Short mmCIF file of C-alpha atoms in Angstrom, two decimals:
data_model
loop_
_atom_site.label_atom_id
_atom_site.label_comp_id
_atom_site.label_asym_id
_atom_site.label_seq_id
_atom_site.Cartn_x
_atom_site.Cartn_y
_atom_site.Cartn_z
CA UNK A 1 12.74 72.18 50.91
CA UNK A 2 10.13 70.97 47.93
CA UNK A 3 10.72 74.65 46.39
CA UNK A 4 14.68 73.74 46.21
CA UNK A 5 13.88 70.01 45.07
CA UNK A 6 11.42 71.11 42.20
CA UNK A 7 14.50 73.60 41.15
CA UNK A 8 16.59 70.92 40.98
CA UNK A 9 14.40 68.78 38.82
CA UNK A 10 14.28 71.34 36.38
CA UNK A 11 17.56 72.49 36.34
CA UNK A 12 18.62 68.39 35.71
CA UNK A 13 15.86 67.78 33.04
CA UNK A 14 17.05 70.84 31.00
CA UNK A 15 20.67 69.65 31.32
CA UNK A 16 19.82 65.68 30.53
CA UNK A 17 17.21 66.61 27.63
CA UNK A 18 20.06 68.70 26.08
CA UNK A 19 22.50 66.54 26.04
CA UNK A 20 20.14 63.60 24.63
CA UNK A 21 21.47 64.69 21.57
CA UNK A 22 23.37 62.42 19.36
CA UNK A 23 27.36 63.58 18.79
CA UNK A 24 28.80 62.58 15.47
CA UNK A 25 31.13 64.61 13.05
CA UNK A 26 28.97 63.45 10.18
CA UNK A 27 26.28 65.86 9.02
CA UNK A 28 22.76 65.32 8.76
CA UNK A 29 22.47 62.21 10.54
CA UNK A 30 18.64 61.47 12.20
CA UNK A 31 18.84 58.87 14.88
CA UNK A 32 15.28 57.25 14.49
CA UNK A 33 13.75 56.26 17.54
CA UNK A 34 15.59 58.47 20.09
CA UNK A 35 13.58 60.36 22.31
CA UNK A 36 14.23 63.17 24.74
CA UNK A 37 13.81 61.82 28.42
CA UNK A 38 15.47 62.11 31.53
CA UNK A 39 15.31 60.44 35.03
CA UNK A 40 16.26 61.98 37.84
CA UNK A 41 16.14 60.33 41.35
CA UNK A 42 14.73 62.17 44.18
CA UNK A 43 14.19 61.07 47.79
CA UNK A 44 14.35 57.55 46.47
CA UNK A 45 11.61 58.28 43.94
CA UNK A 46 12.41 58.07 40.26
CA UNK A 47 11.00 60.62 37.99
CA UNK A 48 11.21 60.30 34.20
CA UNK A 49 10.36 63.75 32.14
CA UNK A 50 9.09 62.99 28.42
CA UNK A 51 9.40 65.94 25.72
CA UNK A 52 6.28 67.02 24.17
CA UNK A 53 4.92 65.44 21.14
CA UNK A 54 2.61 67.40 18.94
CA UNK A 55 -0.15 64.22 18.46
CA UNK A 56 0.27 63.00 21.86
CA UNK A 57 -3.31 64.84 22.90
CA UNK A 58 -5.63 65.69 19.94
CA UNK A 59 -8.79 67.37 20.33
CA UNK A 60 -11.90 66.42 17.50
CA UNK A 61 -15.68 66.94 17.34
CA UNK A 62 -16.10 70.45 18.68
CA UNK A 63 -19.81 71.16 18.57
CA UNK A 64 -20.98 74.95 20.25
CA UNK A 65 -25.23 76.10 19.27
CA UNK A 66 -26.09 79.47 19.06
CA UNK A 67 -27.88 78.88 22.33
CA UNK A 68 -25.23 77.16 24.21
CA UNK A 69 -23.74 78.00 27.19
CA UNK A 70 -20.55 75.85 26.84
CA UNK A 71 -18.25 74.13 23.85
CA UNK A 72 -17.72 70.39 23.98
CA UNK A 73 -15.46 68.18 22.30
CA UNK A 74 -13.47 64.90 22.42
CA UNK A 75 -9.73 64.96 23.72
CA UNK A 76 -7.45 61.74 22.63
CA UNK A 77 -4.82 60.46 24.88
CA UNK A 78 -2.09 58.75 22.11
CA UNK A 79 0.43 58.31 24.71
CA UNK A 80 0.85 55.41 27.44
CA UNK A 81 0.37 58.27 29.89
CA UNK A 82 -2.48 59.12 32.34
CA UNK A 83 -3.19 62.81 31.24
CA UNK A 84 -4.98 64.82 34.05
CA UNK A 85 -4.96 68.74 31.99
CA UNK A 86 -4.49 70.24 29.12
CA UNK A 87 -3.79 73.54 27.86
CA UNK A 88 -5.66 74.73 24.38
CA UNK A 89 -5.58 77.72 22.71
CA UNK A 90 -8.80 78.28 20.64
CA UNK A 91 -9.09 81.20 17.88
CA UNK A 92 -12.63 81.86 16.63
CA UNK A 93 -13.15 84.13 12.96
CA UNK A 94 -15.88 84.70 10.86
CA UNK A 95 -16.84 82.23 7.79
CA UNK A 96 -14.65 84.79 5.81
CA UNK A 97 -11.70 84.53 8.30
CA UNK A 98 -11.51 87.43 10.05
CA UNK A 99 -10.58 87.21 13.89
CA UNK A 100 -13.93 87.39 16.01
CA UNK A 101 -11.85 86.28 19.40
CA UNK A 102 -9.14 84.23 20.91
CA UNK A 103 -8.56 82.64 24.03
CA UNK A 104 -6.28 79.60 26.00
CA UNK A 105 -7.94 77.75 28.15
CA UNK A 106 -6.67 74.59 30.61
CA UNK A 107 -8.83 72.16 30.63
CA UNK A 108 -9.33 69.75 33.64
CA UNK A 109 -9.45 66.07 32.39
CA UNK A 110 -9.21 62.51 33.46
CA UNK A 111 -7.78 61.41 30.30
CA UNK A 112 -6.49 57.06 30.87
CA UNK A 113 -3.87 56.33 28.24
CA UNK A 114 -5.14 55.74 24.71
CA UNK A 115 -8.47 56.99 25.60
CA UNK A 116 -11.08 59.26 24.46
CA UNK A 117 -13.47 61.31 26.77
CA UNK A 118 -15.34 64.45 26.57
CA UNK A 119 -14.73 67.87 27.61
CA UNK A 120 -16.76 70.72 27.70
CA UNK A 121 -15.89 74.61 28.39
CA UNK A 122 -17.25 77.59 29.40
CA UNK A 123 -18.12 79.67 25.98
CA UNK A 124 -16.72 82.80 24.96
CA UNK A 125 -19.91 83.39 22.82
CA UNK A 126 -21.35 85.24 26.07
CA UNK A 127 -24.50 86.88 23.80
CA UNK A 128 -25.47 83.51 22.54
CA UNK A 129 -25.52 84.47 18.97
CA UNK A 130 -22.51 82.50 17.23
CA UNK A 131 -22.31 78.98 16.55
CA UNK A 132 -20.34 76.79 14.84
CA UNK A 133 -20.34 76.54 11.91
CA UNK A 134 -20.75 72.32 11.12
CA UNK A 135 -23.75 72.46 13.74
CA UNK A 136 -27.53 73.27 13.22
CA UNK A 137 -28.59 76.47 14.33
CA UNK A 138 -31.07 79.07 14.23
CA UNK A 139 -31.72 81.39 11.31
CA UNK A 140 -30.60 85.07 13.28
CA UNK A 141 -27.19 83.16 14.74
CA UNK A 142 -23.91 83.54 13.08
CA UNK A 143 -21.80 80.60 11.80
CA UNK A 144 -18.18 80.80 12.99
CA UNK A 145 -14.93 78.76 12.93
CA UNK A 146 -12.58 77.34 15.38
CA UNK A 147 -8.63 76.53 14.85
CA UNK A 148 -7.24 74.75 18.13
CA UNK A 149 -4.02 73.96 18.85
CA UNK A 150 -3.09 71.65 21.97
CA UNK A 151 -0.18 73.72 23.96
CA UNK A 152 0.55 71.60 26.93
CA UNK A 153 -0.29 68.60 28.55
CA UNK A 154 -0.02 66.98 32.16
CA UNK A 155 0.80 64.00 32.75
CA UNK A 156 -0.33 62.62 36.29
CA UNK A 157 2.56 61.27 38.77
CA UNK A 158 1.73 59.02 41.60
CA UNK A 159 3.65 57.39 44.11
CA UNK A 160 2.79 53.39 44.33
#
């Protein structure tokens, strides 16, 4: 029964966020404002889906030593949401920008809205040699470089 409900939320939200859209026979017209939800109603509980927004979660002060066994950085909650994952993909190169490995990891978080908290992850620098390269580090460790990008978020649902 929950299998066929959770189908049914997603087949709704994909219908209701497409047709969010604004018709007009004018061209180029960008409604300011407008945002892609949906509600849906289920077993008398109201659910409203919110489309991703690219600053919604941002991730800052990433700090890995050549000795560490973990990365830690901040994660910023923008929205009005209470944010309990999310899902970043990390790409590590060289200071001269070639690819030394990449990786996506979720990261468990308790994240209240318009917060800040840290997070910390297992690192992929297994041989404890790398570190990054804005941090301190020991004179036989190599500097390296991080790009992030934030691919998901979740935003936690309770019932009241």
């Amino acid at each position: 029964m929950r299998g066929i409900i959770v189908i049914l939320i997603i087949s709704v939200f994909g219908f209701a966020v497409s047709d969010a859209r604004v018709n007009s026979t004018r061209k180029g017209i960008n409604v300011q404002g407008k945002r892609d939800t949906a509600s849906l109603k289920v077993d008398s509980m109201t659910i409203d889906a919110v489309a991703f927004e690219d600053r919604a979660v941002v991730m800052r002060g990433y700090s890995k030593l050549a000795g560490a066994a973990k990365e830690t950085f901040m994660l910023t909650n923008n929205t009005n949401h209470y944010i309990s994952q999310v899902e970043i993909s990390f790409k590590y190169t060289d200071i001269n920008g070639v690819l030394l490995h990449e990786r996506t990891e979720l990261v468990k978080c308790e994240l209240p809205p318009y917060s800040s908290r840290q997070a910390s992850i297992k690192s992929w620098d297994e041989g404890h040699k790398f570190y990054y390269y804005k941090g301190k580090s020991r004179k036989d460790a190599i500097a390296y470089d991080v790009k992030v990008r934030v691919n998901r978020y979740d935003v936690r649902v309770e019932r009241k």
